[in-house]
Amino acid sequence: MNRGKTPPRKVQSRGSPQPELPGQTSLSHVFQLPSKYLTNNQPPTHPGIMETLSFSSSPAPPTNLTNPSPSSPHPSTAQPTDTFPFPPHHSFPPFFTLQPNLTTLSRQLALWSSLVQSYCSHHRLFRLSLPTAPSLPLFSNPRVHRHLDLLSIRRLIDYMTSAEGDRRAEWILPLPTSSSLASSVALQGTSSGKRREAHTIPNELKTAAYVWWKTPEEWADVIYAWVEGTGQKGSVLTVYELREGEEVARQDWVGMEDEGFRRCLDVLVKRGKAQVFGEVEGAGVKFF
């Protein structure tokens, strides 16, 4: 009998899990995007459907982002009423806190981008207004008492406008005015219609953005396929007819703003498949 003897101490092997550091809570979760999000009508997901993300409960480092000035909501950013099937990770609380680890953050932003595209495609939303975006069900989940804050939403849109984010968003800049700030922006090429990188745009101008759940090039393909399918080659149609006419009532691009729609037509013009002429209101388009 070995009564009174202290039992041998267990030695932790090198392969054993290490204890968590004091003051840190490490969480891990496997994000699986259901196959219903991989249909032809939905935007592609981030490579590697099974995403294992280790989240820290600490918030992301502070940024120099500032709150945008309030503005009235745009019709295309109105609150949707029908139900969108959110993926499982929308109910994972740390998903709503941008992570400090850059590798983890990159995967997290890719998942958010895919979700934004799917949500906007489902509800036919073509733009987001930042002042009203936090109130969308997209960026909040009352069941887990979480929401994506305004600065994080702006950082997400910045990512979506980048090459890494596949150019799935584009900041909508105000028209030039007599103010020095707007004039400065105009001088840098805003009025020329060229895409500007997010880091060159003052934060106070980042109040609204297009969401390209189809890129302008993809929309151009869709529009031209409709033109060919309906025998409109050689015809002249007004921009209004193409955007809001009865013949296109069931097309996915209905509801797109005039400026965004013209971006798609510009792609066809550059390809030599269309010509736009006339004034802004009542402008005509001829397809070749």
Coordinates of C-alpha atoms in Angstrom, one line a residue:
M1 CA 0.0 0.0 0.0
N2 CA 1.3 3.4 -0.9
R3 CA -0.9 5.4 1.4
G4 CA 0.2 9.0 1.9
K5 CA 2.4 9.1 -1.1
T6 CA 1.9 11.9 -3.5
P7 CA 0.8 10.7 -6.9
P8 CA 3.3 11.2 -9.7
R9 CA 3.1 14.6 -11.4
K10 CA 1.9 14.5 -15.0
V11 CA 4.3 16.1 -17.4
Q12 CA 2.7 18.0 -20.3
S13 CA 3.9 16.8 -23.6
R14 CA 5.0 19.1 -26.4
G15 CA 1.9 18.3 -28.4
S16 CA -0.5 19.2 -25.6
P17 CA -2.5 22.4 -25.9
Q18 CA -1.0 25.4 -24.3
P19 CA -3.0 27.4 -21.7
E20 CA -4.5 30.7 -22.8
L21 CA -2.7 33.8 -21.9
P22 CA -4.1 35.8 -19.0
G23 CA -6.6 38.5 -20.2
Q24 CA -7.3 36.8 -23.5
T25 CA -10.2 34.7 -24.7
S26 CA -9.4 32.6 -27.7
L27 CA -12.4 31.4 -29.8
S28 CA -12.4 29.2 -32.8
H29 CA -15.2 28.5 -35.2
V30 CA -15.6 26.8 -38.5
F31 CA -17.5 28.9 -41.0
Q32 CA -19.3 26.9 -43.7
L33 CA -21.1 28.7 -46.4
P34 CA -24.2 26.6 -47.5
S35 CA -24.2 25.4 -51.1
K36 CA -27.3 27.6 -51.8
Y37 CA -24.9 30.6 -51.9
L38 CA -22.9 29.0 -54.7
T39 CA -25.6 29.1 -57.4
N40 CA -25.0 31.0 -60.6
N41 CA -27.2 33.8 -59.3
Q42 CA -25.0 34.4 -56.3
P43 CA -21.6 36.0 -56.1
P44 CA -18.6 33.6 -55.6
T45 CA -17.4 32.9 -52.1
H46 CA -13.9 33.3 -50.7
P47 CA -11.7 30.3 -51.9
G48 CA -11.9 27.5 -49.3
I49 CA -15.5 27.2 -48.3
M50 CA -14.5 25.7 -44.9
E51 CA -12.9 28.7 -43.1
T52 CA -11.4 28.1 -39.7
L53 CA -11.0 31.4 -38.0
S54 CA -9.5 31.9 -34.6
F55 CA -10.8 35.1 -33.1
S56 CA -9.6 37.2 -30.2
S57 CA -12.1 38.9 -28.1
S58 CA -10.0 42.1 -28.1
P59 CA -11.2 44.8 -30.6
A60 CA -9.2 45.7 -33.7
P61 CA -6.7 48.5 -33.4
P62 CA -8.1 52.0 -33.7
T63 CA -8.1 53.6 -37.1
N64 CA -8.2 57.2 -38.3
L65 CA -11.7 56.8 -39.7
T66 CA -14.2 59.4 -38.9
N67 CA -18.0 59.3 -38.8
P68 CA -19.6 60.4 -42.1
S69 CA -21.9 63.4 -42.1
P70 CA -25.6 62.4 -42.0
S71 CA -27.5 62.3 -45.2
S72 CA -30.9 61.3 -46.3
P73 CA -31.3 57.6 -47.3
H74 CA -31.4 56.7 -50.9
P75 CA -34.4 54.7 -52.2
S76 CA -32.2 51.8 -53.2
T77 CA -30.9 51.5 -49.6
A78 CA -34.4 51.2 -48.1
Q79 CA -35.0 48.5 -45.5
P80 CA -35.8 45.1 -47.2
T81 CA -38.9 43.3 -46.1
D82 CA -38.6 39.8 -47.4
T83 CA -36.5 37.2 -45.6
F84 CA -32.8 36.6 -46.5
P85 CA -31.3 33.2 -45.4
F86 CA -28.3 34.3 -43.4
P87 CA -25.3 31.9 -43.2
P88 CA -24.4 30.3 -39.9
H89 CA -21.5 32.7 -39.2
H90 CA -23.9 35.7 -39.0
S91 CA -24.9 34.2 -35.6
F92 CA -21.3 34.0 -34.4
P93 CA -20.7 37.0 -32.1
P94 CA -16.9 37.6 -32.9
F95 CA -17.8 37.8 -36.6
F96 CA -19.0 41.4 -35.8
T97 CA -15.6 42.5 -34.4
L98 CA -12.9 43.1 -36.9
Q99 CA -9.9 41.1 -35.8
P100 CA -6.4 42.5 -35.1
N101 CA -4.5 39.5 -36.7
L102 CA -4.0 40.4 -40.4
T103 CA -4.4 36.9 -41.7
T104 CA -7.6 36.4 -39.8
L105 CA -8.9 39.8 -40.8
S106 CA -8.3 39.1 -44.5
R107 CA -10.5 35.9 -44.2
Q108 CA -13.1 37.7 -42.2
L109 CA -13.4 40.6 -44.6
A110 CA -13.7 38.1 -47.5
L111 CA -16.6 36.4 -45.7
W112 CA -18.2 39.8 -45.0
S113 CA -17.8 40.8 -48.7
S114 CA -19.4 37.6 -49.9
L115 CA -22.3 38.1 -47.4
V116 CA -22.8 41.7 -48.5
Q117 CA -22.9 40.7 -52.2
S118 CA -25.4 37.9 -51.5
Y119 CA -27.6 40.1 -49.4
C120 CA -27.7 42.9 -51.9
S121 CA -28.3 40.5 -54.8
H122 CA -31.2 38.9 -52.9
H123 CA -32.8 42.3 -52.2
R124 CA -31.8 44.0 -55.5
L125 CA -29.8 46.6 -53.7
F126 CA -27.2 48.5 -55.8
R127 CA -25.8 50.9 -53.3
L128 CA -25.3 51.2 -49.5
S129 CA -25.7 54.5 -47.6
L130 CA -23.3 54.4 -44.7
P131 CA -25.4 56.6 -42.3
T132 CA -28.2 54.0 -42.5
A133 CA -26.2 50.9 -43.1
P134 CA -25.8 49.9 -39.4
S135 CA -29.6 49.6 -39.1
L136 CA -29.8 47.0 -41.9
P137 CA -30.3 43.3 -40.7
L138 CA -27.1 42.6 -42.8
F139 CA -24.9 44.3 -40.2
S140 CA -26.7 43.4 -37.0
N141 CA -28.0 40.4 -35.2
P142 CA -30.2 41.1 -32.2
R143 CA -30.3 37.4 -31.2
V144 CA -26.6 37.5 -30.3
H145 CA -26.6 41.2 -29.4
R146 CA -24.1 42.2 -32.0
H147 CA -23.7 44.7 -34.8
L148 CA -21.0 45.8 -37.1
D149 CA -20.2 49.4 -36.2
L150 CA -20.0 52.3 -38.7
L151 CA -16.2 52.5 -38.8
S152 CA -15.9 48.7 -39.4
I153 CA -18.5 49.0 -42.2
R154 CA -16.4 51.7 -43.9
R155 CA -13.3 49.5 -43.5
L156 CA -15.2 46.6 -45.1
I157 CA -16.3 48.8 -48.1
D158 CA -12.7 50.0 -48.4
Y159 CA -11.7 46.3 -48.7
M160 CA -14.4 45.6 -51.3
T161 CA -13.2 48.5 -53.4
S162 CA -9.6 47.1 -53.5
A163 CA -8.1 44.5 -55.8
E164 CA -7.9 42.1 -52.9
G165 CA -11.7 42.5 -52.5
D166 CA -12.2 41.9 -56.3
R167 CA -13.5 45.5 -56.8
R168 CA -16.9 44.5 -55.6
A169 CA -17.7 48.0 -54.3
E170 CA -17.0 51.6 -55.4
W171 CA -17.3 54.7 -53.3
I172 CA -19.8 57.2 -54.8
L173 CA -18.3 60.7 -54.6
P174 CA -20.3 63.9 -54.5
L175 CA -20.3 66.1 -57.6
P176 CA -17.8 69.0 -57.5
T177 CA -18.9 72.2 -55.8
S178 CA -17.3 75.5 -55.1
S179 CA -15.9 74.2 -51.8
S180 CA -12.1 73.6 -51.7
L181 CA -12.5 70.0 -50.7
A182 CA -14.8 69.0 -53.5
S183 CA -12.7 71.0 -56.0
S184 CA -9.6 69.2 -54.8
V185 CA -11.4 65.9 -55.4
A186 CA -12.4 67.0 -58.9
L187 CA -8.9 67.9 -59.7
Q188 CA -7.8 64.4 -58.8
G189 CA -10.0 62.8 -61.4
T190 CA -13.4 62.2 -59.7
S191 CA -15.3 64.1 -62.5
S192 CA -13.6 61.9 -65.2
G193 CA -15.4 58.8 -64.0
K194 CA -12.2 57.0 -63.2
R195 CA -12.2 54.6 -60.2
R196 CA -10.3 56.0 -57.3
E197 CA -8.5 53.9 -54.7
A198 CA -10.0 54.1 -51.2
H199 CA -6.9 55.6 -49.6
T200 CA -7.0 58.6 -51.9
I201 CA -10.6 59.5 -50.8
P202 CA -11.1 61.6 -47.7
N203 CA -13.1 59.7 -45.1
E204 CA -15.7 62.5 -44.8
L205 CA -16.6 61.8 -48.5
K206 CA -17.2 58.1 -47.9
T207 CA -20.9 58.2 -47.3
A208 CA -22.3 55.9 -50.0
A209 CA -21.0 53.1 -52.2
Y210 CA -22.1 51.0 -55.1
V211 CA -22.1 47.3 -54.4
W212 CA -21.2 45.3 -57.5
W213 CA -22.7 41.9 -56.9
K214 CA -22.1 41.7 -60.6
T215 CA -19.2 43.7 -61.9
P216 CA -19.8 46.4 -64.6
E217 CA -18.2 44.0 -67.0
E218 CA -20.6 41.2 -66.0
W219 CA -23.6 43.6 -66.2
A220 CA -22.4 44.6 -69.7
D221 CA -22.5 40.9 -70.7
V222 CA -26.1 40.5 -69.3
I223 CA -27.3 43.7 -71.0
Y224 CA -25.8 42.7 -74.3
A225 CA -27.2 39.2 -74.0
W226 CA -30.7 40.7 -73.6
V227 CA -30.1 43.0 -76.6
E228 CA -29.2 40.0 -78.8
G229 CA -31.9 37.8 -77.4
T230 CA -34.6 40.4 -78.2
G231 CA -33.3 41.4 -81.6
Q232 CA -32.4 44.9 -80.6
K233 CA -29.0 45.0 -82.4
G234 CA -29.0 48.0 -84.7
S235 CA -31.9 49.6 -82.8
V236 CA -31.7 52.9 -80.8
L237 CA -33.1 52.8 -77.3
T238 CA -33.2 55.4 -74.6
V239 CA -31.3 54.9 -71.4
Y240 CA -34.6 55.2 -69.6
E241 CA -36.1 52.4 -71.7
L242 CA -33.2 50.2 -70.9
R243 CA -33.4 50.9 -67.2
E244 CA -37.1 51.2 -66.5
G245 CA -39.0 50.3 -69.6
E246 CA -41.7 47.6 -69.7
E247 CA -39.6 45.3 -71.9
V248 CA -36.9 45.1 -69.2
A249 CA -39.3 44.9 -66.2
R250 CA -38.1 41.4 -65.2
Q251 CA -34.3 42.0 -65.7
D252 CA -32.0 42.0 -62.8
W253 CA -30.6 45.5 -63.5
V254 CA -33.9 47.2 -63.0
G255 CA -33.6 49.7 -60.2
M256 CA -29.9 50.4 -60.8
E257 CA -29.1 54.1 -60.7
D258 CA -28.5 56.0 -63.9
E259 CA -24.8 56.6 -63.1
G260 CA -24.2 53.0 -62.3
F261 CA -26.0 51.8 -65.4
R262 CA -24.0 54.2 -67.6
R263 CA -20.8 52.6 -66.1
C264 CA -22.0 49.3 -67.5
L265 CA -22.9 50.9 -70.9
D266 CA -19.4 52.4 -71.0
V267 CA -18.0 48.9 -71.0
L268 CA -20.0 48.1 -74.1
V269 CA -18.9 51.3 -75.7
K270 CA -15.2 50.4 -75.1
R271 CA -15.9 47.0 -76.6
G272 CA -17.3 48.6 -79.7
K273 CA -20.7 47.1 -79.1
A274 CA -22.6 50.3 -78.3
Q275 CA -22.7 54.0 -78.8
V276 CA -24.3 56.5 -76.4
F277 CA -25.3 59.9 -77.7
G278 CA -27.5 62.8 -76.7
E279 CA -28.1 64.7 -73.5
V280 CA -28.1 63.2 -70.1
E281 CA -31.9 63.1 -69.9
G282 CA -33.2 61.2 -72.9
A283 CA -29.8 59.9 -74.0
G284 CA -30.0 57.2 -76.7
V285 CA -28.0 54.0 -77.1
K286 CA -27.4 52.1 -80.3
F287 CA -26.1 48.6 -80.2
F288 CA -23.9 46.9 -82.8

